[in-house]
Coordinates of C-alpha atoms in Angstrom, one line a residue:
X29 CA 137.8 -90.7 98.9
X30 CA 140.3 -88.6 97.1
X31 CA 144.1 -89.0 97.2
X32 CA 146.4 -86.4 95.8
X33 CA 149.7 -87.4 94.2
X34 CA 152.6 -84.9 93.8
X35 CA 156.3 -85.0 93.1
X36 CA 159.0 -83.7 90.8
X37 CA 158.4 -83.7 87.0
X38 CA 159.1 -87.1 85.4
X39 CA 159.3 -89.0 88.7
X40 CA 156.6 -91.4 87.5
X41 CA 153.3 -90.1 89.0
X42 CA 151.2 -90.7 85.9
X43 CA 152.8 -94.1 85.3
X44 CA 152.1 -95.1 88.9
X45 CA 148.4 -94.1 88.6
X46 CA 148.2 -96.0 85.4
X47 CA 149.5 -99.1 87.1
X48 CA 147.1 -98.6 90.1
X49 CA 144.0 -97.8 88.1
X50 CA 144.5 -98.6 84.5
X51 CA 143.8 -94.9 83.7
X52 CA 146.1 -92.4 82.0
X53 CA 145.8 -89.2 84.0
X54 CA 147.5 -87.2 81.3
X55 CA 144.5 -86.0 79.3
X56 CA 145.7 -83.1 77.3
X57 CA 147.5 -83.6 73.9
X58 CA 150.2 -81.1 75.1
X59 CA 150.7 -83.3 78.2
X60 CA 151.2 -86.4 76.2
X61 CA 153.5 -84.7 73.7
X62 CA 155.7 -83.1 76.4
X63 CA 155.5 -86.1 78.8
X64 CA 154.5 -84.0 81.8
X65 CA 151.3 -83.2 83.7
X66 CA 150.3 -79.5 83.0
X67 CA 146.8 -79.4 84.5
X68 CA 145.1 -81.5 87.1
X69 CA 144.7 -85.2 86.0
X70 CA 142.3 -87.7 87.5
X71 CA 142.1 -91.4 87.8
X72 CA 139.8 -93.8 89.6
X73 CA 140.1 -97.2 91.3
X74 CA 136.8 -99.0 92.0
X75 CA 137.0 -101.2 95.1
X76 CA 134.3 -103.3 96.7
X77 CA 133.4 -100.8 99.4
X78 CA 134.4 -97.5 97.8
X79 CA 136.0 -95.9 94.8
X80 CA 139.3 -94.2 95.2
X81 CA 139.9 -91.0 93.3
X82 CA 143.4 -89.8 92.5
X83 CA 144.3 -86.2 91.6
X84 CA 147.6 -86.2 89.6
X85 CA 148.9 -82.6 90.2
X86 CA 151.5 -81.1 87.9
X87 CA 155.1 -81.3 89.0
X88 CA 156.7 -78.5 86.9
X89 CA 157.2 -75.2 88.7
X90 CA 155.5 -73.3 85.9
X91 CA 152.2 -75.2 86.6
X92 CA 152.3 -75.1 90.4
X93 CA 149.2 -73.0 90.6
X94 CA 147.3 -75.9 89.0
X95 CA 148.7 -78.2 91.6
X96 CA 147.5 -76.0 94.4
X97 CA 144.0 -76.0 93.0
X98 CA 143.8 -79.7 93.5
X99 CA 144.7 -79.8 97.2
X100 CA 141.5 -78.5 98.8
X101 CA 139.2 -80.9 100.6
X102 CA 141.6 -83.8 100.4
X103 CA 142.9 -85.7 103.5
X104 CA 145.5 -88.1 102.1
X105 CA 148.5 -87.4 99.8
X106 CA 151.1 -89.5 98.1
X107 CA 154.6 -88.0 97.6
X108 CA 156.2 -89.6 94.5
X109 CA 160.0 -89.8 94.5
X110 CA 162.0 -91.5 91.7
X111 CA 164.5 -94.0 93.1
X112 CA 167.1 -93.0 90.5
X113 CA 166.9 -89.3 91.1
X114 CA 165.9 -88.8 94.7
X115 CA 165.0 -85.4 96.2
X116 CA 164.6 -82.8 93.5
X117 CA 163.6 -79.1 93.8
X118 CA 159.9 -79.7 93.2
X119 CA 160.0 -82.7 95.5
X120 CA 161.1 -80.4 98.3
X121 CA 158.5 -77.7 97.5
X122 CA 155.7 -80.1 97.0
X123 CA 156.5 -81.8 100.3
X124 CA 156.6 -78.4 102.0
X125 CA 153.2 -77.7 100.7
X126 CA 151.8 -81.0 101.8
X127 CA 153.2 -80.5 105.3
X128 CA 151.8 -77.0 105.5
X129 CA 148.3 -78.3 104.5
X130 CA 148.5 -80.8 107.4
X131 CA 147.2 -83.9 105.5
X132 CA 146.1 -86.7 107.8
X133 CA 148.7 -89.0 106.2
X134 CA 151.5 -88.4 103.6
X135 CA 152.3 -91.7 101.9
X136 CA 155.8 -91.8 100.4
X137 CA 156.0 -93.9 97.2
X138 CA 159.5 -94.5 95.8
X139 CA 159.1 -95.3 92.1
X140 CA 161.3 -96.7 89.3
X141 CA 162.7 -99.4 91.7
X142 CA 163.6 -101.5 88.7
X143 CA 166.2 -99.0 87.6
X144 CA 168.5 -99.0 90.7
X145 CA 169.8 -101.4 93.4
X146 CA 168.2 -102.1 96.7
X147 CA 171.0 -100.3 98.4
X148 CA 170.3 -97.2 96.3
X149 CA 166.6 -97.4 97.3
X150 CA 167.5 -97.7 101.0
X151 CA 169.7 -94.6 100.7
X152 CA 166.9 -92.7 99.0
X153 CA 164.5 -93.6 101.9
X154 CA 167.1 -92.7 104.5
X155 CA 167.8 -89.4 102.7
X156 CA 164.1 -88.5 102.8
X157 CA 163.7 -89.2 106.5
X158 CA 166.9 -87.3 107.5
X159 CA 165.9 -84.3 105.4
X160 CA 162.3 -84.4 106.6
X161 CA 162.0 -86.0 110.1
X162 CA 158.2 -85.8 110.1
X163 CA 158.2 -88.5 107.3
X164 CA 159.3 -91.0 109.9
X165 CA 155.6 -91.5 110.7
X166 CA 154.7 -92.0 107.0
X167 CA 154.3 -95.4 105.3
X168 CA 156.9 -96.0 102.6
X169 CA 156.2 -98.1 99.5
X170 CA 158.8 -99.2 96.9
X171 CA 157.2 -99.6 93.5
X172 CA 157.9 -100.1 89.8
X173 CA 155.2 -99.4 87.3
X174 CA 157.2 -101.4 84.8
X175 CA 157.5 -104.6 86.8
X176 CA 154.5 -104.2 89.0
X177 CA 156.6 -104.3 92.2
X178 CA 154.8 -102.9 95.3
X179 CA 151.6 -102.0 93.4
X180 CA 149.4 -104.5 95.1
X181 CA 150.7 -103.6 98.5
X182 CA 150.2 -99.9 97.9
X183 CA 146.7 -100.5 96.5
X184 CA 145.8 -102.6 99.7
X185 CA 147.0 -99.8 101.9
X186 CA 145.0 -97.2 100.1
X187 CA 141.9 -99.3 100.2
X188 CA 142.1 -99.5 104.0
X189 CA 142.4 -95.8 104.6
X190 CA 139.4 -94.5 106.7
X191 CA 137.2 -91.9 105.2
X192 CA 137.3 -88.6 107.3
X193 CA 134.7 -86.6 105.4
X194 CA 131.4 -85.6 106.9
X195 CA 128.4 -85.9 104.7
X196 CA 126.1 -84.6 107.4
X197 CA 127.3 -81.0 107.0
X198 CA 125.9 -78.6 104.5
X199 CA 127.1 -79.3 100.9
X200 CA 130.1 -77.3 99.8
X201 CA 131.7 -77.9 96.4
X202 CA 134.6 -76.2 94.7
X203 CA 134.3 -75.9 90.9
X204 CA 137.6 -76.2 88.9
X205 CA 136.3 -77.0 85.4
X206 CA 133.2 -76.0 83.3
X207 CA 132.0 -77.7 80.1
X208 CA 129.2 -77.5 77.7
X209 CA 128.1 -80.9 76.4
X210 CA 125.8 -81.3 73.5
X211 CA 122.5 -82.8 74.7
X212 CA 123.3 -82.3 78.4
X213 CA 124.1 -78.6 78.8
X214 CA 126.4 -77.2 81.4
X215 CA 128.6 -79.6 83.4
X216 CA 130.9 -78.6 86.2
X217 CA 133.6 -80.7 87.9
X218 CA 135.1 -80.3 91.3
X219 CA 135.7 -81.6 94.8
X220 CA 133.0 -81.9 97.4
X221 CA 134.4 -80.4 100.6
X222 CA 131.4 -81.5 102.8
X223 CA 127.8 -82.6 102.8
X224 CA 125.8 -84.7 100.4
X225 CA 123.8 -84.0 97.2
X226 CA 121.3 -86.0 95.2
X227 CA 119.9 -85.6 91.7
X228 CA 117.0 -83.1 91.3
X229 CA 118.1 -81.2 94.4
X230 CA 118.8 -77.5 94.2
X231 CA 122.1 -75.8 95.0
X232 CA 123.2 -72.2 95.1
X233 CA 126.1 -70.8 93.0
X234 CA 128.4 -68.4 94.9
X235 CA 126.7 -65.7 93.0
X236 CA 123.5 -66.6 94.9
X237 CA 121.6 -68.0 91.8
X238 CA 119.9 -71.4 92.0
X239 CA 120.8 -74.4 89.9
X240 CA 119.2 -77.9 89.8
X241 CA 121.3 -81.0 89.6
X242 CA 120.1 -83.1 86.7
X243 CA 122.8 -85.8 86.7
X244 CA 125.8 -86.8 88.9
X245 CA 129.0 -88.6 88.1
X246 CA 130.7 -89.6 91.4
X247 CA 134.3 -90.8 91.1
X248 CA 133.8 -91.2 87.4
X249 CA 130.7 -93.4 87.7
X250 CA 127.0 -92.4 87.2
X251 CA 125.4 -92.0 90.6
X252 CA 122.2 -90.7 92.2
X253 CA 124.2 -89.0 95.0
X254 CA 127.5 -87.3 95.6
X255 CA 129.2 -87.0 99.0
X256 CA 132.0 -85.2 100.8
X257 CA 135.5 -86.3 99.8
X258 CA 134.5 -87.3 96.3
X259 CA 135.4 -86.0 92.9
X260 CA 132.1 -85.1 91.3
X261 CA 130.9 -84.0 87.8
X262 CA 127.5 -82.3 88.1
X263 CA 125.2 -81.7 85.1
X264 CA 123.3 -78.6 86.2
X265 CA 120.2 -76.9 84.9
X266 CA 120.3 -73.1 85.2
X267 CA 119.4 -69.9 83.6
X268 CA 122.9 -68.7 84.2
X269 CA 125.1 -68.4 81.0
X270 CA 127.9 -70.9 80.8
X271 CA 130.4 -68.0 80.7
X272 CA 129.1 -66.7 84.0
X273 CA 130.4 -69.8 85.9
X274 CA 134.2 -69.7 86.4
X275 CA 136.9 -71.8 87.9
X276 CA 137.0 -71.0 91.6
X277 CA 133.3 -70.6 91.9
X278 CA 131.4 -72.7 94.5
X279 CA 128.1 -74.6 94.8
X280 CA 126.4 -74.6 98.2
X281 CA 123.3 -76.3 99.7
X282 CA 122.4 -73.1 101.4
X283 CA 122.4 -69.5 100.2
X284 CA 126.0 -68.3 100.6
X285 CA 127.1 -65.5 102.9
X286 CA 129.0 -62.5 101.6
X287 CA 132.5 -63.4 100.4
X288 CA 135.3 -62.0 102.6
X289 CA 138.4 -60.0 101.6
X290 CA 139.8 -59.6 105.1
X291 CA 140.6 -62.6 107.3
X292 CA 142.6 -63.5 110.3
X293 CA 144.8 -66.6 109.9
X294 CA 147.3 -68.7 111.8
X295 CA 150.3 -69.0 109.5
X296 CA 153.2 -71.4 109.5
X297 CA 156.2 -70.0 107.8
X298 CA 158.1 -71.9 105.1
X299 CA 160.7 -69.1 104.9
X300 CA 161.6 -65.8 106.6
X301 CA 158.6 -63.5 106.6
X302 CA 158.6 -59.8 107.3
X303 CA 156.0 -57.8 109.1
X304 CA 154.0 -56.8 106.0
X305 CA 154.4 -58.1 102.5
X306 CA 152.5 -58.9 99.2
X307 CA 151.5 -62.5 98.7
X308 CA 149.7 -64.8 96.3
X309 CA 147.0 -66.8 98.0
X310 CA 145.6 -70.1 96.9
X311 CA 142.4 -71.7 98.2
X312 CA 140.7 -74.7 96.5
X313 CA 140.6 -73.6 92.8
X314 CA 140.8 -69.9 93.6
X315 CA 143.9 -67.8 93.2
X316 CA 144.2 -64.1 94.2
X317 CA 146.8 -61.7 95.4
X318 CA 146.8 -59.9 98.8
X319 CA 148.7 -58.5 101.7
X320 CA 149.9 -60.4 104.7
X321 CA 150.4 -58.5 108.0
X322 CA 151.8 -60.1 111.1
X323 CA 149.8 -59.1 114.2
X324 CA 152.3 -59.9 117.0
X325 CA 155.7 -60.3 115.4
X326 CA 158.0 -58.1 113.5
X327 CA 159.3 -61.1 111.6
X328 CA 158.9 -64.8 111.4
X329 CA 161.4 -67.6 110.8
X330 CA 160.8 -70.9 109.0
X331 CA 158.4 -73.4 110.8
X332 CA 157.3 -70.6 113.3
X333 CA 153.6 -70.1 113.7
X334 CA 151.9 -66.7 114.3
X335 CA 148.7 -64.8 114.0
X336 CA 148.3 -62.6 110.9
X337 CA 145.8 -60.7 108.9
X338 CA 145.3 -61.4 105.2
X339 CA 143.6 -58.8 103.0
X340 CA 142.6 -60.2 99.6
X341 CA 142.3 -58.4 96.3
X342 CA 139.4 -60.7 95.3
X343 CA 137.0 -61.8 98.0
X344 CA 136.8 -65.6 98.7
X345 CA 134.2 -67.9 100.2
X346 CA 136.2 -68.9 103.3
X347 CA 135.1 -70.3 106.6
X348 CA 136.8 -71.4 109.8
X349 CA 139.7 -73.9 109.5
X350 CA 140.0 -73.6 105.7
X351 CA 143.5 -74.0 104.5
X352 CA 145.4 -71.7 102.2
X353 CA 148.9 -71.7 100.6
X354 CA 150.7 -68.4 100.4
X355 CA 153.5 -67.7 97.9
X356 CA 155.7 -64.7 97.7
X357 CA 154.6 -61.5 95.9
X358 CA 156.5 -62.6 92.7
X359 CA 154.8 -66.1 93.0
X360 CA 158.3 -67.7 92.7
X361 CA 158.6 -69.4 96.1
X362 CA 156.5 -70.9 98.9
X363 CA 156.0 -68.5 101.8
X364 CA 153.6 -70.1 104.3
X365 CA 150.6 -72.2 105.0
X366 CA 147.6 -70.5 106.5
X367 CA 144.6 -71.7 108.5
X368 CA 141.5 -69.4 108.7
X369 CA 140.6 -68.4 112.2
X370 CA 138.1 -65.6 111.5
X371 CA 136.4 -64.1 108.5
X372 CA 135.3 -60.5 108.0
X373 CA 138.0 -59.4 110.4
X374 CA 137.8 -55.8 111.7
X375 CA 139.7 -53.1 110.0
X376 CA 140.7 -51.2 113.1
X377 CA 142.1 -52.1 116.5
X378 CA 143.5 -55.3 115.2
X379 CA 146.5 -55.4 117.6
X380 CA 144.8 -54.4 120.9
X381 CA 145.1 -56.6 123.9
X382 CA 141.4 -57.4 123.9
X383 CA 141.5 -58.4 120.2
X384 CA 144.6 -60.6 120.5
X385 CA 143.3 -62.3 123.6
X386 CA 140.1 -63.1 121.7
X387 CA 142.1 -64.6 118.8
X388 CA 144.2 -66.7 121.2
X389 CA 141.0 -67.9 122.9
X390 CA 139.6 -68.8 119.5
X391 CA 142.7 -70.9 118.8
X392 CA 142.2 -72.9 122.0
X393 CA 138.6 -73.9 121.4
X394 CA 138.0 -77.6 121.3
X395 CA 134.7 -77.9 119.5
X396 CA 132.1 -76.0 117.5
X397 CA 130.0 -75.0 120.5
X398 CA 133.0 -73.4 122.2
X399 CA 134.0 -71.6 119.0
X400 CA 130.5 -70.2 118.5
X401 CA 130.5 -69.0 122.2
X402 CA 133.8 -67.3 121.6
X403 CA 132.5 -65.5 118.5
X404 CA 129.5 -64.3 120.5
X405 CA 131.5 -63.1 123.5
X406 CA 131.3 -59.4 122.6
X407 CA 128.5 -59.1 120.0
X408 CA 125.4 -60.8 118.7
X409 CA 125.4 -62.5 115.3
X410 CA 122.8 -63.7 112.8
X411 CA 122.2 -67.4 112.8
X412 CA 122.9 -67.5 109.1
X413 CA 126.4 -66.2 109.6
X414 CA 127.0 -68.6 112.5
X415 CA 125.8 -71.5 110.5
X416 CA 128.4 -70.6 107.8
X417 CA 131.2 -70.3 110.3
X418 CA 130.3 -73.6 112.0
X419 CA 129.5 -75.3 108.6
X420 CA 126.3 -76.6 110.2
X421 CA 122.7 -76.4 109.1
X422 CA 120.9 -73.5 110.7
X423 CA 118.3 -75.7 112.2
X424 CA 121.0 -77.6 114.1
X425 CA 122.4 -74.5 115.8
X426 CA 119.9 -74.0 118.7
X427 CA 121.0 -77.3 120.4
X428 CA 124.7 -76.4 119.8
X429 CA 124.2 -72.9 121.3
X430 CA 122.2 -74.2 124.2
X431 CA 125.3 -76.1 125.4
X432 CA 126.9 -72.8 126.0
X433 CA 123.8 -71.1 127.5
X434 CA 123.5 -68.9 124.4
X435 CA 120.1 -67.4 123.6
X436 CA 118.4 -67.2 120.2
X437 CA 115.6 -65.0 119.0
X438 CA 114.2 -64.3 115.5
X439 CA 117.4 -65.3 113.6
X440 CA 119.8 -63.8 116.1
X441 CA 122.1 -65.4 118.7
X442 CA 123.4 -63.6 121.7
X443 CA 124.8 -64.2 125.2
X444 CA 123.0 -63.4 128.4
X445 CA 125.8 -61.1 129.3
X446 CA 125.2 -59.1 126.1
X447 CA 121.5 -58.8 126.9
X448 CA 122.3 -57.6 130.4
X449 CA 124.8 -55.1 129.1
X450 CA 122.4 -53.6 126.6
X451 CA 119.5 -53.6 129.1
X452 CA 121.7 -51.7 131.6
X453 CA 122.5 -49.2 128.9
X454 CA 118.8 -48.7 128.2
X455 CA 118.0 -48.1 131.8
X456 CA 121.0 -45.7 132.2
X457 CA 119.8 -43.7 129.2
X458 CA 116.4 -43.2 130.7
X459 CA 117.9 -42.3 134.0
X460 CA 120.0 -39.6 132.5
X461 CA 117.0 -38.4 130.4
X462 CA 114.8 -38.1 133.5
X463 CA 117.5 -36.1 135.3
X464 CA 118.0 -33.7 132.4
X465 CA 114.3 -33.4 131.5
X466 CA 112.3 -34.0 134.7
X467 CA 109.2 -32.4 133.2
X468 CA 109.1 -34.9 130.2
X469 CA 107.3 -38.2 130.6
X470 CA 109.9 -40.3 128.7
X471 CA 111.2 -41.4 125.3
X472 CA 109.6 -43.3 122.4
X473 CA 111.0 -46.8 121.8
X474 CA 112.6 -45.7 118.5
X475 CA 114.3 -42.7 120.0
X476 CA 115.5 -44.7 123.0
X477 CA 117.1 -47.2 120.5
X478 CA 118.7 -44.4 118.5
X479 CA 120.2 -42.8 121.6
X480 CA 121.4 -46.0 123.3
X481 CA 122.3 -48.6 120.7
X482 CA 122.1 -47.3 117.2
X483 CA 124.9 -49.7 116.1
X484 CA 123.2 -52.7 117.6
X485 CA 120.5 -54.9 115.9
X486 CA 117.3 -53.0 116.2
X487 CA 115.1 -56.1 116.5
X488 CA 117.2 -57.3 119.5
X489 CA 117.1 -54.0 121.3
X490 CA 113.3 -53.9 120.9
X491 CA 113.2 -57.4 122.3
X492 CA 115.2 -56.4 125.3
X493 CA 112.9 -53.4 125.9
X494 CA 109.9 -55.7 125.8
X495 CA 111.7 -58.0 128.3
X496 CA 112.4 -55.0 130.6
X497 CA 108.7 -54.0 130.4
X498 CA 107.7 -57.6 131.3
X499 CA 110.0 -57.5 134.3
X500 CA 108.6 -54.0 135.3
X501 CA 112.0 -52.5 135.2
X502 CA 110.6 -50.1 132.6
X503 CA 107.0 -48.8 132.2
X504 CA 105.2 -47.4 129.2
X505 CA 102.6 -44.7 129.4
X506 CA 100.8 -43.8 126.2
X507 CA 103.7 -44.9 124.2
X508 CA 106.4 -43.2 126.3
X509 CA 109.0 -45.4 128.0
X510 CA 110.1 -44.3 131.4
X511 CA 111.4 -45.7 134.7
X512 CA 108.7 -47.0 137.1
X513 CA 109.5 -44.3 139.7
X514 CA 109.3 -41.5 137.2
X515 CA 105.9 -39.9 137.2
X516 CA 104.3 -36.6 135.9
X517 CA 100.7 -36.1 136.9
X518 CA 98.0 -33.6 136.8
X519 CA 96.8 -32.3 140.1
X520 CA 93.1 -32.3 140.9
X521 CA 92.3 -29.0 139.3
X522 CA 94.4 -29.8 136.2
X523 CA 92.6 -33.1 135.8
X524 CA 89.3 -31.3 135.7
X525 CA 90.6 -28.8 133.2
X526 CA 92.0 -31.7 131.0
X527 CA 88.5 -33.2 130.8
X528 CA 87.2 -29.9 129.4
X529 CA 90.1 -29.6 127.0
X530 CA 89.7 -33.2 125.8
X531 CA 86.0 -32.6 125.1
X532 CA 86.9 -29.8 122.7
X533 CA 89.6 -31.9 120.9
X534 CA 87.1 -34.7 120.5
X535 CA 84.6 -32.3 118.9
X536 CA 87.2 -31.3 116.3
X537 CA 87.2 -34.9 114.8
X538 CA 91.0 -35.3 114.7
X539 CA 92.1 -31.7 113.9
X540 CA 94.6 -29.7 115.9
X541 CA 93.7 -26.7 118.1
X542 CA 95.4 -23.4 118.8
X543 CA 96.3 -22.3 122.4
X544 CA 94.4 -19.0 121.9
X545 CA 91.3 -20.7 120.6
X546 CA 91.1 -23.1 123.6
X547 CA 91.8 -20.2 126.0
X548 CA 88.9 -18.2 124.6
X549 CA 86.6 -21.3 124.6
X550 CA 87.3 -22.0 128.3
X551 CA 87.6 -18.3 129.3
X552 CA 91.2 -18.7 130.6
X553 CA 94.3 -16.5 130.3
X554 CA 96.3 -17.4 127.2
X555 CA 99.5 -17.9 129.1
X556 CA 97.9 -20.2 131.6
X557 CA 96.4 -22.3 128.8
X558 CA 99.7 -22.5 127.0
X559 CA 101.5 -23.8 130.1
X560 CA 98.8 -26.3 130.7
X561 CA 98.8 -27.6 127.2
X562 CA 102.6 -28.0 127.1
X563 CA 102.4 -29.9 130.4
X564 CA 99.8 -32.2 128.8
X565 CA 102.3 -32.6 125.9
X566 CA 105.0 -33.7 128.4
X567 CA 102.6 -36.2 129.8
X568 CA 102.0 -37.6 126.3
X569 CA 98.4 -36.5 125.9
X570 CA 99.1 -33.8 123.3
X571 CA 101.7 -33.1 120.7
X572 CA 102.5 -29.6 119.3
X573 CA 102.7 -30.0 115.5
X574 CA 103.7 -26.3 115.2
X575 CA 104.2 -23.8 118.0
X576 CA 101.0 -23.3 120.1
X577 CA 99.0 -25.7 117.9
X578 CA 98.3 -29.1 119.5
X579 CA 96.9 -32.5 118.4
X580 CA 95.9 -35.4 120.5
X581 CA 98.9 -37.7 120.6
X582 CA 96.8 -40.8 120.0
X583 CA 95.2 -39.2 117.0
X584 CA 98.7 -38.2 115.7
X585 CA 99.9 -41.8 116.0
X586 CA 96.8 -43.0 114.1
X587 CA 97.5 -40.6 111.3
X588 CA 101.1 -41.7 111.2
X589 CA 100.1 -45.4 110.9
X590 CA 97.6 -44.5 108.2
X591 CA 100.2 -42.5 106.2
X592 CA 102.8 -45.3 106.6
X593 CA 100.4 -47.8 105.1
X594 CA 99.6 -45.6 102.2
X595 CA 103.3 -45.1 101.4
X596 CA 104.1 -48.9 101.8
X597 CA 101.3 -49.5 99.3
X598 CA 101.9 -46.7 96.8
X599 CA 105.5 -45.7 97.5
X600 CA 104.9 -42.1 98.5
X601 CA 102.3 -39.5 99.5
X602 CA 101.7 -35.9 98.6
X603 CA 100.2 -33.0 100.6
X604 CA 97.2 -32.8 98.1
X605 CA 96.6 -36.5 98.5
X606 CA 96.6 -36.3 102.3
X607 CA 94.3 -33.2 102.1
X608 CA 91.8 -34.9 99.9
X609 CA 91.8 -38.0 102.1
X610 CA 91.4 -36.1 105.4
X611 CA 89.1 -33.4 103.9
X612 CA 91.1 -30.7 105.7
X613 CA 92.3 -27.3 104.6
X614 CA 95.7 -27.1 102.9
X615 CA 97.3 -25.1 105.8
X616 CA 96.5 -27.7 108.4
X617 CA 97.6 -30.5 106.1
X618 CA 100.9 -28.8 105.3
X619 CA 101.5 -28.3 109.1
X620 CA 101.0 -32.0 109.8
X621 CA 103.1 -33.1 106.9
X622 CA 105.9 -30.7 107.9
X623 CA 105.8 -32.0 111.4
X624 CA 106.2 -35.6 110.1
X625 CA 109.3 -34.4 108.1
X626 CA 110.8 -32.5 111.1
X627 CA 110.5 -35.4 113.5
X628 CA 112.2 -37.8 111.0
X629 CA 109.1 -39.9 110.2
X630 CA 109.0 -38.7 106.6
X631 CA 111.4 -37.0 104.2
X632 CA 110.4 -34.7 101.3
X633 CA 111.4 -35.5 97.7
X634 CA 110.1 -32.9 95.3
X635 CA 106.3 -32.8 95.7
X636 CA 106.0 -36.1 97.5
X637 CA 107.0 -37.5 100.9
X638 CA 108.7 -40.8 101.6
X639 CA 109.2 -42.9 104.7
X640 CA 112.4 -42.1 106.6
X641 CA 111.9 -43.9 109.9
X642 CA 108.8 -46.0 109.6
X643 CA 109.0 -47.3 113.2
X644 CA 109.1 -43.9 114.8
X645 CA 105.4 -43.9 115.8
X646 CA 105.4 -47.6 116.9
X647 CA 104.6 -48.1 120.5

């Protein structure tokens, strides 16, 4: 368990920690020389059941960004106030930050009790509770590092604090320091936000590269495991250069999603906020600038809450309920606390009624299953993205989603209403197509997808088409999708003629035939033959690769699959290569290749052809 200590400079934080733990948290020579904490300091108190870790954050305003780096992933805080000085500027700002971060408990420790009278101490305590009414629920301890007063009582209280961290979640670890140690290699230190890690396990850097954990120091002790809520030093084995790992990077048990630079947050104002303004944003050990935009208000007053959009100059690895601290554009004063509501927020229509209702609904969700259901209300999402938002293992999601009657299929999650909506659109598209082209049999699966749902996940739409076929709400004839009631048929005479035409095509061993040649072979008028062959094309039996030259559709599909496999193996295909393989004349080969280019199956690049839409000829 980690406890953060904060307070005004020279109010005795470091001395208090030394009295509690026997460790001097001032570790830099400059800190010892100046008598103030500049960077994060750490001390540890081994107890029978656990080890307490203390982060001593700097109290001077100049070093406030270092303080903010220490406040991620921590549930308890101690506010240090010197009895002889009382509330000071940094006392007020640190307390405001602690309140905005919503710690489970803020423990107030009045130090240097040996320097003033009991009456003065009582006045200091009363002054704190009057200035900050929310501290009435906080425990107060009166201490002196010099005489030892109150140290045992404070230590006993800290030892009984319950751990609130969850080590069953995926591992998530914020890096705030990087070292190179002779004989060990790269060592990183930081705070475990969630999950559990053991030696020899693999983790992912936020860059996506893998590292292996060689050794672990947990709460300043060698350990085989590290858990959420602990201060960890990890000796990592990696091919990544030491200089490629920076303060603010992360380690994850699962491959990270894409960092986000546009988020929706619920903010709580520390001062007056205008509708749009520049900010400095702090999250774990990361610091970046950005722009804060209120979504429902023109302005905000201190302690008011509101929805806002935060666009960041540098993307961060954020997830739902992460906490940030925002400072003004000049970084001189505290502006607000922020809680992440949504990552990868949309760039447009951010203030529409539908959008705002969605966000308010998201704020009212009571558990992970409700929240995931809310995210999926209007769109499907990959399970990997949902797992990140829920901070759950992907394999645990199906049970969570089943609680809300949410479907999963091949890495996607979607609601039944979404499937119904998309299915109705597919049927409506075919209905319109049949009305506009009554003499056409139907559409290919790929074309139906492009017309109806080009911006939806292709795999899901194909799954919905298969489901409609299984329910017999759609039918498929020789690869063409159509409504069950839509039929184009040969009459008796045409059926007999088709058998004769088919015989001639089969005798050509896969080559195309001209209208004129077939008319001469069967002693028919050329115009009559042309009309018949185009009707056969509408029925899906034939395909005109150029005007008046037809190929059996099933043969064309076979060639398409064959060409696709060659390109997947070799990268491209040329006309000469296809001619040699098929043993055709060049003209016929060029016509087939140009047909594939025209319909969007291939695209030409110089003297070779590449795949454009490899699924076009899939049934």
